[in-house]
Amino acid sequence: MKNLSLSVIIGILFSAIGTASLFLTRDPLMAAIWLSFGNGLILSNLRFSRPDAAGNMVATPVPKVRFYVGIALIVMAVVLLGVQVYTDMQQA
């Protein structure tokens, strides 16, 4: 529980909202926005602990690849939100 920061908890919440919105509203674009943003927050901020040589638990840094994929998911969520706004404006 120590490795769950506020941004990871918010990411879990957003992912849960995205999953629930997919099942309740059947709107895949809105669910993809919530899930992309939530999973991006989780990937870019979740830290794991492992024992070092002395046996102490230390937090390992987030790997660069996982950080970049998390940032790419957040950017994709923003792009998908723009697509959602565009399609809503076209229908009105």
mmCIF file of C-alpha atoms in Angstrom:
data_model
loop_
_atom_site.group_PDB
_atom_site.id
_atom_site.type_symbol
_atom_site.label_atom_id
_atom_site.label_comp_id
_atom_site.label_asym_id
_atom_site.label_seq_id
_atom_site.Cartn_x
_atom_site.Cartn_y
_atom_site.Cartn_z
ATOM 1 C CA MET A 1 0.000 0.000 0.000
ATOM 2 C CA LYS A 2 3.003 2.282 0.449
ATOM 3 C CA ASN A 3 3.709 2.325 -3.289
ATOM 4 C CA LEU A 4 0.237 3.658 -4.150
ATOM 5 C CA SER A 5 0.556 7.398 -4.616
ATOM 6 C CA LEU A 6 -2.346 9.765 -5.182
ATOM 7 C CA SER A 7 -1.913 9.670 -8.962
ATOM 8 C CA VAL A 8 -2.018 5.845 -8.962
ATOM 9 C CA ILE A 9 -5.211 5.865 -6.896
ATOM 10 C CA ILE A 10 -6.747 8.420 -9.300
ATOM 11 C CA GLY A 11 -5.648 6.204 -12.205
ATOM 12 C CA ILE A 12 -7.375 3.194 -10.650
ATOM 13 C CA LEU A 13 -10.512 5.301 -10.154
ATOM 14 C CA PHE A 14 -10.477 6.510 -13.780
ATOM 15 C CA SER A 15 -9.955 2.977 -15.054
ATOM 16 C CA ALA A 16 -12.904 1.770 -12.966
ATOM 17 C CA ILE A 17 -15.068 4.596 -14.340
ATOM 18 C CA GLY A 18 -14.022 3.684 -17.887
ATOM 19 C CA THR A 19 -14.881 0.033 -17.393
ATOM 20 C CA ALA A 20 -18.240 0.892 -15.809
ATOM 21 C CA SER A 21 -19.084 3.368 -18.566
ATOM 22 C CA LEU A 22 -18.343 0.749 -21.196
ATOM 23 C CA PHE A 23 -20.791 -1.686 -19.623
ATOM 24 C CA LEU A 24 -23.475 0.870 -18.748
ATOM 25 C CA THR A 25 -23.524 3.299 -21.679
ATOM 26 C CA ARG A 26 -22.042 1.118 -24.428
ATOM 27 C CA ASP A 27 -20.069 4.150 -25.679
ATOM 28 C CA PRO A 28 -16.630 2.753 -26.552
ATOM 29 C CA LEU A 29 -15.019 6.110 -27.309
ATOM 30 C CA MET A 30 -15.839 7.590 -23.909
ATOM 31 C CA ALA A 31 -14.714 4.387 -22.187
ATOM 32 C CA ALA A 32 -11.444 4.472 -24.154
ATOM 33 C CA ILE A 33 -10.805 8.032 -22.970
ATOM 34 C CA TRP A 34 -11.300 7.111 -19.304
ATOM 35 C CA LEU A 35 -9.297 3.890 -19.609
ATOM 36 C CA SER A 36 -6.406 5.497 -21.506
ATOM 37 C CA PHE A 37 -6.049 8.268 -18.980
ATOM 38 C CA GLY A 38 -6.366 5.950 -15.981
ATOM 39 C CA ASN A 39 -3.968 3.332 -17.306
ATOM 40 C CA GLY A 40 -1.512 6.044 -18.332
ATOM 41 C CA LEU A 41 -1.486 7.395 -14.786
ATOM 42 C CA ILE A 42 -1.003 3.921 -13.354
ATOM 43 C CA LEU A 43 1.818 2.993 -15.739
ATOM 44 C CA SER A 44 3.757 6.210 -15.367
ATOM 45 C CA ASN A 45 3.619 6.413 -11.563
ATOM 46 C CA LEU A 46 3.383 2.937 -10.002
ATOM 47 C CA ARG A 47 6.578 1.998 -8.170
ATOM 48 C CA PHE A 48 7.505 -1.484 -7.011
ATOM 49 C CA SER A 49 9.710 -2.448 -4.060
ATOM 50 C CA ARG A 50 12.361 -5.139 -3.952
ATOM 51 C CA PRO A 51 15.038 -6.098 -1.457
ATOM 52 C CA ASP A 52 18.537 -4.773 -1.969
ATOM 53 C CA ALA A 53 21.778 -6.568 -1.115
ATOM 54 C CA ALA A 54 21.417 -5.746 2.583
ATOM 55 C CA GLY A 55 17.853 -7.066 2.705
ATOM 56 C CA ASN A 56 16.197 -3.647 2.987
ATOM 57 C CA MET A 57 13.124 -2.949 0.861
ATOM 58 C CA VAL A 58 13.853 -0.157 -1.611
ATOM 59 C CA ALA A 59 11.587 1.373 -4.246
ATOM 60 C CA THR A 60 12.854 0.783 -7.758
ATOM 61 C CA PRO A 61 12.618 3.628 -10.253
ATOM 62 C CA VAL A 62 9.972 3.534 -12.979
ATOM 63 C CA PRO A 63 11.532 2.130 -16.175
ATOM 64 C CA LYS A 64 11.780 4.676 -18.983
ATOM 65 C CA VAL A 65 9.775 2.531 -21.407
ATOM 66 C CA ARG A 66 6.890 2.187 -18.977
ATOM 67 C CA PHE A 67 6.998 5.926 -18.274
ATOM 68 C CA TYR A 68 6.911 6.797 -21.987
ATOM 69 C CA VAL A 69 4.066 4.371 -22.675
ATOM 70 C CA GLY A 70 2.117 5.912 -19.782
ATOM 71 C CA ILE A 71 2.663 9.416 -21.162
ATOM 72 C CA ALA A 72 1.642 8.199 -24.639
ATOM 73 C CA LEU A 73 -1.596 6.796 -23.184
ATOM 74 C CA ILE A 74 -2.350 10.129 -21.522
ATOM 75 C CA VAL A 75 -1.694 11.954 -24.813
ATOM 76 C CA MET A 76 -3.924 9.445 -26.610
ATOM 77 C CA ALA A 77 -6.686 10.165 -24.079
ATOM 78 C CA VAL A 78 -6.447 13.879 -24.875
ATOM 79 C CA VAL A 79 -6.569 13.172 -28.627
ATOM 80 C CA LEU A 80 -9.566 10.873 -28.167
ATOM 81 C CA LEU A 81 -11.271 13.565 -26.125
ATOM 82 C CA GLY A 82 -10.769 15.953 -29.049
ATOM 83 C CA VAL A 83 -12.300 13.369 -31.391
ATOM 84 C CA GLN A 84 -15.255 12.983 -29.012
ATOM 85 C CA VAL A 85 -15.819 16.750 -28.923
ATOM 86 C CA TYR A 86 -15.549 16.931 -32.720
ATOM 87 C CA THR A 87 -18.090 14.158 -33.270
ATOM 88 C CA ASP A 88 -20.461 15.692 -30.712
ATOM 89 C CA MET A 89 -20.230 19.051 -32.509
ATOM 90 C CA GLN A 90 -20.974 17.378 -35.840
ATOM 91 C CA GLN A 91 -24.118 15.728 -34.478
ATOM 92 C CA ALA A 92 -25.497 18.974 -32.998
#
